[in-house]
GROMACS .gro file of C-alpha atoms in nm:
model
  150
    1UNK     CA    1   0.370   1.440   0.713
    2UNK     CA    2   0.122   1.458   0.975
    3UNK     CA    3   0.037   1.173   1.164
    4UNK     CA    4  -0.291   1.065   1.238
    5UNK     CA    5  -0.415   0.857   1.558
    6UNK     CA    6  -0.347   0.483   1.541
    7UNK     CA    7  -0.615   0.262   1.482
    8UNK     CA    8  -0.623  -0.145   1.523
    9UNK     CA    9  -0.750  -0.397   1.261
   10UNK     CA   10  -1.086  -0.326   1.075
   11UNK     CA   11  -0.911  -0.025   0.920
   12UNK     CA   12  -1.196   0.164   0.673
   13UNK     CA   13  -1.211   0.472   0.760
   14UNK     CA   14  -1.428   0.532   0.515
   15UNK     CA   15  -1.701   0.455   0.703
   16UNK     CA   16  -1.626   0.773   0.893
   17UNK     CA   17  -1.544   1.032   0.612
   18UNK     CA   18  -1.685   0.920   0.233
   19UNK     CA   19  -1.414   1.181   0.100
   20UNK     CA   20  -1.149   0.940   0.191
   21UNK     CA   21  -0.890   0.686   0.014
   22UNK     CA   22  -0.711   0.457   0.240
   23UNK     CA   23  -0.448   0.265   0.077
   24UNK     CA   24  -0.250   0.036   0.293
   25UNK     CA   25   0.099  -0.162   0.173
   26UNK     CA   26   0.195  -0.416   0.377
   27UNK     CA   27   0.472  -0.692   0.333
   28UNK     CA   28   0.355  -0.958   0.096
   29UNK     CA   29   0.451  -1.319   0.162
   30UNK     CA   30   0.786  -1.313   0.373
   31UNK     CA   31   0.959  -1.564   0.150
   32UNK     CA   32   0.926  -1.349  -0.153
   33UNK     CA   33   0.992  -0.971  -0.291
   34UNK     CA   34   0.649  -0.865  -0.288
   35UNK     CA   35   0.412  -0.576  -0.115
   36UNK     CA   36   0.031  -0.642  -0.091
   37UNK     CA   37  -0.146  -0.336  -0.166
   38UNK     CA   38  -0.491  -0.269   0.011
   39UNK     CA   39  -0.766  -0.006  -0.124
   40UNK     CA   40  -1.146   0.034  -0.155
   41UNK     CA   41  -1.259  -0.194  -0.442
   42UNK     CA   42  -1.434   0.071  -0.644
   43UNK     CA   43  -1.058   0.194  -0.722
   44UNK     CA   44  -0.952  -0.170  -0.849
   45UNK     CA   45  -0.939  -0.105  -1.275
   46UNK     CA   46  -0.767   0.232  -1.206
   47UNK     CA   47  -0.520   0.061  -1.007
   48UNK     CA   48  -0.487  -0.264  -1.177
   49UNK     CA   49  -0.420  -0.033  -1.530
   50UNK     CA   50  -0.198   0.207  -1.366
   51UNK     CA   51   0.031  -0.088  -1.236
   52UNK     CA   52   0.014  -0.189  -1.590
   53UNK     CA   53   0.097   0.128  -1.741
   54UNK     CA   54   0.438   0.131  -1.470
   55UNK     CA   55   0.520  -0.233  -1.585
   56UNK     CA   56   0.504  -0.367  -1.228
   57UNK     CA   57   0.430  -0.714  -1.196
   58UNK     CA   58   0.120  -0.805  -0.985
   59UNK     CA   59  -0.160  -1.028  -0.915
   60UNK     CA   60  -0.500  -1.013  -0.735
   61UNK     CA   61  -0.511  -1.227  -0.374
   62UNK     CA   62  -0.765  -1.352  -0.212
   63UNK     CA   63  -0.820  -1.328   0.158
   64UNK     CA   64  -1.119  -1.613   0.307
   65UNK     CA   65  -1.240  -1.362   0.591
   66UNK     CA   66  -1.574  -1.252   0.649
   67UNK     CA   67  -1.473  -0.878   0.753
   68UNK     CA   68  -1.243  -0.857   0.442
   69UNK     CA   69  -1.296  -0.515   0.256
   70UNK     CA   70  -1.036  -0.416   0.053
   71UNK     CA   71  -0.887  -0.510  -0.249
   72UNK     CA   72  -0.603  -0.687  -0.191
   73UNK     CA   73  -0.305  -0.718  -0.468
   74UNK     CA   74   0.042  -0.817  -0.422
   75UNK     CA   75   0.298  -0.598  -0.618
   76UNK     CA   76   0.628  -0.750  -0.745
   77UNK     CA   77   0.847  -0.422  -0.601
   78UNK     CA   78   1.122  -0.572  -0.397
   79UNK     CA   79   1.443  -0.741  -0.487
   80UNK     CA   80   1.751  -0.646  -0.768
   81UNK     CA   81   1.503  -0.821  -1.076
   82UNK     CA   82   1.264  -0.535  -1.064
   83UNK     CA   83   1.549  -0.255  -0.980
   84UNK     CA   84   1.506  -0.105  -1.330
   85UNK     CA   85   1.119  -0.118  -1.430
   86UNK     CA   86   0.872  -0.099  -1.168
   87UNK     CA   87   1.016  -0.096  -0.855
   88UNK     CA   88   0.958   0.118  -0.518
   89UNK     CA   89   0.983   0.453  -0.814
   90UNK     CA   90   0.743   0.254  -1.019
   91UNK     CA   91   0.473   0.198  -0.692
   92UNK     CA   92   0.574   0.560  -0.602
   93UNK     CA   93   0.448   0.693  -0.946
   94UNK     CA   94   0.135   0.483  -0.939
   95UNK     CA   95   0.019   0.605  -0.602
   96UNK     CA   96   0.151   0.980  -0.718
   97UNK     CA   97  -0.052   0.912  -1.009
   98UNK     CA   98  -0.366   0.827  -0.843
   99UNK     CA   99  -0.394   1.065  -0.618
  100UNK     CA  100  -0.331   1.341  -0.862
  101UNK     CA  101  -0.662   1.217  -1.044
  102UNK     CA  102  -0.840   1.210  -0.759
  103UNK     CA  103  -0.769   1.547  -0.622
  104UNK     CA  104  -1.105   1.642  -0.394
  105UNK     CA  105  -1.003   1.356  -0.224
  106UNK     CA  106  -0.832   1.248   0.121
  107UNK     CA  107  -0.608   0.974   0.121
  108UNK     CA  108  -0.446   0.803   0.418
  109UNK     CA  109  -0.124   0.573   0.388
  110UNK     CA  110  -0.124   0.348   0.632
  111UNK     CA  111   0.225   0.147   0.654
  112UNK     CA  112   0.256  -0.043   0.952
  113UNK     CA  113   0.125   0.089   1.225
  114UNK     CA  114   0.182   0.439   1.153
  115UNK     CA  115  -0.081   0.641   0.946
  116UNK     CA  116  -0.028   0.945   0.731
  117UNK     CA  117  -0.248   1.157   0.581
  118UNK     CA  118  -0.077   1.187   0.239
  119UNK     CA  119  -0.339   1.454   0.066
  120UNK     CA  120  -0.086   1.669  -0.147
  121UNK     CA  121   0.224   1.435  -0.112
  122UNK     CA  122   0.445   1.480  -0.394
  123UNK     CA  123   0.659   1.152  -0.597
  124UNK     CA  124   0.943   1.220  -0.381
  125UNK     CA  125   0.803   1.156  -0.054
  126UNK     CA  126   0.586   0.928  -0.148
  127UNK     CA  127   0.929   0.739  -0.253
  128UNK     CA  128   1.069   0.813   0.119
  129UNK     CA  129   0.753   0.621   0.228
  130UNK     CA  130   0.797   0.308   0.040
  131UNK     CA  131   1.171   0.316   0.105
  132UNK     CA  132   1.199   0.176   0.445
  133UNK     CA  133   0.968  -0.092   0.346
  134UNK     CA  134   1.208  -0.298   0.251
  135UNK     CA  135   1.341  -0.314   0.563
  136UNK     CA  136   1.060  -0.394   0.744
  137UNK     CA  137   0.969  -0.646   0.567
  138UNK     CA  138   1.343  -0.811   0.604
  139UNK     CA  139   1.253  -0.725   1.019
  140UNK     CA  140   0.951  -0.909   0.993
  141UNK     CA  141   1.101  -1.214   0.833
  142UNK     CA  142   1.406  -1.201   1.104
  143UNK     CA  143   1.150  -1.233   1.385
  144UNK     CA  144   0.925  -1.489   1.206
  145UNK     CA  145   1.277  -1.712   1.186
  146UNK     CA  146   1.346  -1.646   1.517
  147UNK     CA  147   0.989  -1.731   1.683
  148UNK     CA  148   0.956  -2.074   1.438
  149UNK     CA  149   1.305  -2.160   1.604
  150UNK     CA  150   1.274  -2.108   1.864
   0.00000   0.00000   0.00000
């Protein structure tokens, strides 16, 4: 896993190397069991159909921004309903998936503020990756309690 340097918001680094895939997963809405995955929009129906093929649940979301330029769509993954189908292993074989079919490609994984390039990543780390998001996400709902009583 080799770390690459940290970069703040407006994260496309595209615009620096065309041979590039950033995906970003991020905590969807804190009250619920959801991820929001972020990549290029070009990659959208491949995504969209792998999720489908996996039997994760999912939906498209809209972000109002003006500098908004990635598709955004929030993954059902978290939780003990979606333990069997789908799931962290199911997200872990769609992103396996897709980069295997795009193999003269880069791809970065950006999960919180840590970046990885993940060219050449097998299922199994990928599924180390996605395993402590859980816990993040629970972090980030903690401290979002905390700060509204606060």
């Amino acid at each position: 896993m080799n770390a690459l340097p940290l970069r703040r918001l407006a994260w496309n680094p595209r615009t620096v190397d065309p041979d590039l895939i950033p995906l970003l997963i991020v905590p969807g809405h804190l009250g619920g069991d959801t991820l929001q995955l972020r990549f290029p929009p070009e990659y959208a129906r491949e995504i969209l159909q792998l999720l489908d093929e996996h039997e994760i649940e999912h939906g498209t979301v809209l972000e109002l921004s003006a500098t908004t330029v990635d598709w955004i769509e929030e993954v059902h993954v978290l939780g003990t309903a979606v333990a069997g189908a789908g799931g962290l292993t199911g997200l872990a074989d769609v992103i396996t998936a897709f980069v295997r079919r795009h193999d003269k490609k880069r791809f970065v994984f950006k999960r919180g503020s840590a970046e990885i390039d993940a060219t050449g990543y097998s299922r199994k780390d990928m599924e180390k990756l996605l395993a402590e998001l859980p816990d993040e996400k629970a972090r980030l709902k903690d401290e979002t309690r905390k700060r509204l009583s606060e």
